[in-house]
Tab-separated table of C-alpha atoms in Angstrom:
chain	number	residue	atom	x	y	z
A	1082	MET	CA	-9.573	-31.707	-42.877
A	1083	SER	CA	-7.935	-32.128	-39.502
A	1084	SER	CA	-8.542	-29.889	-36.543
A	1085	SER	CA	-5.169	-28.313	-36.998
A	1086	ASP	CA	-6.248	-27.055	-40.381
A	1087	THR	CA	-9.213	-25.193	-39.009
A	1088	MET	CA	-8.032	-24.060	-35.629
A	1089	PRO	CA	-4.806	-22.191	-34.910
A	1090	ASP	CA	-2.309	-23.940	-32.690
A	1091	LEU	CA	-2.779	-22.859	-29.103
A	1092	LEU	CA	0.447	-22.718	-27.105
A	1093	PRO	CA	0.071	-24.204	-23.718
A	1094	ILE	CA	0.934	-21.917	-20.804
A	1095	SER	CA	3.885	-23.360	-19.057
A	1096	PRO	CA	4.620	-22.781	-15.319
A	1097	ILE	CA	7.735	-20.931	-16.417
A	1098	THR	CA	5.903	-18.324	-18.617
A	1099	PRO	CA	6.515	-15.020	-16.999
A	1100	GLY	CA	3.592	-13.140	-15.593
A	1101	PRO	CA	2.774	-9.508	-16.447
A	1102	LEU	CA	4.842	-8.098	-13.508
A	1103	GLN	CA	7.794	-10.246	-14.425
A	1104	ARG	CA	7.653	-9.145	-18.184
A	1105	ILE	CA	7.438	-5.505	-17.268
A	1106	SER	CA	10.265	-5.726	-14.723
A	1107	GLN	CA	12.499	-7.535	-17.165
A	1108	ARG	CA	11.965	-4.750	-19.776
A	1109	VAL	CA	12.255	-1.845	-17.306
A	1110	GLY	CA	14.765	-3.244	-14.850
A	1111	GLY	CA	17.407	-4.979	-16.898
A	1112	LYS	CA	19.914	-6.257	-14.345
A	1113	ASN	CA	17.706	-5.112	-11.615
A	1114	ALA	CA	14.565	-6.869	-13.012
A	1115	LYS	CA	14.034	-8.791	-9.743
A	1116	GLU	CA	14.061	-5.663	-7.688
A	1117	VAL	CA	11.755	-3.927	-10.073
A	1118	GLU	CA	9.365	-6.852	-9.859
A	1119	ARG	CA	9.501	-6.773	-6.072
A	1120	PHE	CA	8.755	-3.052	-6.063
A	1121	MET	CA	5.782	-3.547	-8.381
A	1122	LYS	CA	4.513	-6.353	-6.179
A	1123	PHE	CA	5.037	-4.142	-3.093
A	1124	ALA	CA	3.090	-1.435	-4.860
A	1125	VAL	CA	0.159	-3.850	-5.735
A	1126	VAL	CA	0.167	-4.946	-2.058
A	1127	GLY	CA	0.177	-1.279	-1.129
A	1128	ILE	CA	-2.848	-0.569	-3.359
A	1129	ILE	CA	-4.685	-3.409	-1.609
A	1130	GLY	CA	-3.665	-1.945	1.663
A	1131	ALA	CA	-4.779	1.532	0.586
A	1132	ILE	CA	-8.211	0.154	-0.351
A	1133	ILE	CA	-8.543	-1.474	3.044
A	1134	ASP	CA	-7.168	1.652	4.733
A	1135	LEU	CA	-9.329	4.125	2.989
A	1136	GLY	CA	-12.433	1.926	3.018
A	1137	LEU	CA	-12.113	1.338	6.783
A	1138	THR	CA	-11.169	4.949	7.540
A	1139	ASN	CA	-14.197	6.229	5.551
A	1140	PHE	CA	-16.522	3.796	7.191
A	1141	LEU	CA	-15.250	4.899	10.601
A	1142	LEU	CA	-15.545	8.553	9.746
A	1143	ALA	CA	-19.132	8.134	8.403
A	1144	VAL	CA	-20.449	5.787	11.096
A	1145	VAL	CA	-18.305	5.914	14.239
A	1146	PHE	CA	-16.140	9.091	14.361
A	1147	HIS	CA	-17.807	12.112	13.019
A	1148	PRO	CA	-15.286	14.831	12.080
A	1149	LYS	CA	-15.978	18.350	13.137
A	1150	ALA	CA	-14.316	21.596	11.919
A	1151	GLY	CA	-11.360	22.458	14.115
A	1152	ASP	CA	-11.074	18.970	15.746
A	1153	ASP	CA	-8.713	16.624	13.908
A	1154	THR	CA	-8.994	13.905	16.591
A	1155	PRO	CA	-11.681	11.823	14.794
A	1156	VAL	CA	-9.699	11.921	11.631
A	1157	GLN	CA	-6.453	10.942	13.377
A	1158	ILE	CA	-8.109	7.969	15.306
A	1159	ALA	CA	-9.885	6.725	12.134
A	1160	THR	CA	-6.782	6.989	10.009
A	1161	GLY	CA	-4.754	5.188	12.671
A	1162	ILE	CA	-7.128	2.310	12.851
A	1163	GLY	CA	-7.313	2.075	9.019
A	1164	PHE	CA	-3.557	2.156	8.745
A	1165	VAL	CA	-2.906	-0.593	11.280
A	1166	THR	CA	-5.451	-2.893	9.676
A	1167	ALA	CA	-3.777	-2.280	6.287
A	1168	VAL	CA	-0.325	-3.034	7.732
A	1169	ILE	CA	-1.517	-6.384	8.971
A	1170	SER	CA	-2.829	-7.234	5.420
A	1171	ASN	CA	0.371	-5.903	3.887
A	1172	PHE	CA	2.647	-7.981	6.054
A	1173	ILE	CA	0.792	-11.173	5.055
A	1174	TRP	CA	0.819	-10.343	1.359
A	1175	ASN	CA	4.517	-9.297	1.339
A	1176	ARG	CA	5.695	-12.251	3.294
A	1177	TYR	CA	3.918	-14.767	1.045
A	1178	TRP	CA	3.902	-12.992	-2.344
A	1179	THR	CA	6.453	-10.182	-2.588
A	1180	TYR	CA	9.193	-12.024	-0.591
A	1181	PRO	CA	8.215	-15.614	-0.570
A	1182	GLU	CA	11.892	-16.539	0.016
A	1183	THR	CA	11.484	-15.317	3.601
A	1184	GLN	CA	8.854	-17.864	4.601
A	1185	SER	CA	11.580	-20.032	6.127
A	1186	SER	CA	12.667	-17.166	8.363
A	1187	PRO	CA	11.218	-16.849	11.782
A	1188	ILE	CA	7.958	-14.849	11.557
A	1189	ALA	CA	8.137	-12.978	14.901
A	1190	PRO	CA	11.295	-11.025	14.260
A	1191	GLN	CA	10.252	-10.233	10.652
A	1192	LEU	CA	6.849	-9.102	11.887
A	1193	ALA	CA	8.439	-6.925	14.594
A	1194	GLN	CA	10.677	-5.256	12.041
A	1195	PHE	CA	7.857	-4.743	9.607
A	1196	PHE	CA	5.671	-3.210	12.285
A	1197	ALA	CA	8.593	-0.973	13.434
A	1198	VAL	CA	9.082	0.313	9.938
A	1199	ASN	CA	5.350	0.888	9.583
A	1200	ALA	CA	5.126	2.532	12.949
A	1201	VAL	CA	7.529	5.151	11.718
A	1202	GLY	CA	5.431	5.264	8.578
A	1203	LEU	CA	2.373	5.866	10.733
A	1204	VAL	CA	4.132	8.831	12.349
A	1205	ILE	CA	5.067	10.211	8.977
A	1206	ARG	CA	1.559	9.695	7.705
A	1207	GLU	CA	-0.085	11.329	10.743
A	1208	ILE	CA	2.244	14.319	10.435
A	1209	VAL	CA	1.355	14.644	6.702
A	1210	VAL	CA	-2.384	14.237	7.369
A	1211	LYS	CA	-2.227	16.726	10.201
A	1212	LEU	CA	-0.359	19.266	8.039
A	1213	LEU	CA	-2.547	18.932	4.981
A	1214	ASN	CA	-6.014	18.168	6.236
A	1215	ALA	CA	-7.014	21.689	7.409
A	1216	PRO	CA	-5.624	23.538	4.326
A	1217	PHE	CA	-7.333	21.081	1.981
A	1218	ALA	CA	-10.577	21.529	3.937
A	1219	THR	CA	-10.399	25.236	3.496
A	1220	LEU	CA	-9.578	24.956	-0.167
A	1221	ILE	CA	-12.416	22.422	-0.744
A	1222	GLY	CA	-14.799	24.675	1.144
A	1223	ARG	CA	-13.866	27.682	-1.066
A	1224	ILE	CA	-14.123	25.658	-4.276
A	1225	THR	CA	-17.357	23.815	-3.512
A	1226	GLY	CA	-19.110	26.436	-1.397
A	1227	SER	CA	-22.300	24.907	-0.101
A	1228	ALA	CA	-22.456	22.218	-2.773
A	1229	PHE	CA	-21.237	19.627	-0.176
A	1230	SER	CA	-22.053	19.364	3.488
A	1231	ALA	CA	-19.291	20.336	5.916
A	1232	ASP	CA	-18.900	16.603	6.800
A	1233	ALA	CA	-18.449	15.690	3.199
A	1234	GLN	CA	-15.850	18.443	2.735
A	1235	LEU	CA	-13.950	17.218	5.792
A	1236	ARG	CA	-13.966	13.644	4.578
A	1237	LEU	CA	-12.813	14.714	1.122
A	1238	SER	CA	-10.000	16.734	2.521
A	1239	ALA	CA	-8.934	13.900	4.843
A	1240	ASN	CA	-8.932	11.490	1.862
A	1241	ILE	CA	-6.697	13.834	-0.176
A	1242	ALA	CA	-4.290	14.269	2.671
A	1243	ILE	CA	-4.322	10.427	3.225
A	1244	MET	CA	-3.515	9.731	-0.495
A	1245	ILE	CA	-0.568	12.089	-0.471
A	1246	ALA	CA	0.678	10.458	2.734
A	1247	LEU	CA	0.177	6.986	1.196
A	1248	VAL	CA	2.583	7.734	-1.532
A	1249	ILE	CA	5.258	9.094	0.839
A	1250	VAL	CA	4.874	6.284	3.311
A	1251	MET	CA	4.914	3.580	0.506
A	1252	LEU	CA	8.328	4.789	-0.682
A	1253	TRP	CA	9.574	4.890	2.898
A	1254	ASN	CA	8.195	1.380	3.648
A	1255	PHE	CA	9.537	-0.223	0.526
A	1256	PHE	CA	13.075	0.945	0.874
A	1257	VAL	CA	13.435	0.479	4.618
A	1258	ASN	CA	11.739	-2.912	4.546
A	1259	ARG	CA	13.751	-4.080	1.545
A	1260	TYR	CA	17.140	-3.199	3.165
A	1261	TRP	CA	16.237	-4.068	6.781
A	1262	THR	CA	13.317	-6.536	7.104
A	1263	TYR	CA	14.059	-8.345	3.902
A	1264	ARG	CA	17.768	-7.682	3.688
A	1265	ASN	CA	18.696	-11.464	3.423
A	1266	VAL	CA	16.734	-11.748	0.180
A	1267	LYS	CA	18.976	-12.077	-2.846
């Protein structure tokens, strides 16, 4: 009995086998499969950035900047630092993974454009966080009562506001970067 009689044939994985993002984008995107794949990669990069952003922001809120009721300054500073750190990570990932075709382009102008788009995103984010943080803090306080400390309630409200802002800013960043920063990509 030969080994092929006892074991099923294993198909080798070739370098042209599409990955999961490519397969999904081909099914969903049709003619626009490449753009759907880029959006999904951009979203994955955004998730990595969100983890960096929220992780660093929460670390700063817990250890360095202690939020107090009525004073949004610590939340604004911590979210700004978390955001900028995530933008640096996102630029690297997007340049080398989402848009690898752009590696031959000069990095300085591309980085400047990416940061300009993200600077506007930061303004959008800060406005959203500023508008939503206090109402969420009040709502969380009413829902939880004294089950959580005031600090925990403020951190939770900041995280909810940040997550809503992340979705809004991700859409802004993708479309503006795609059609300005990475406009030469076919």
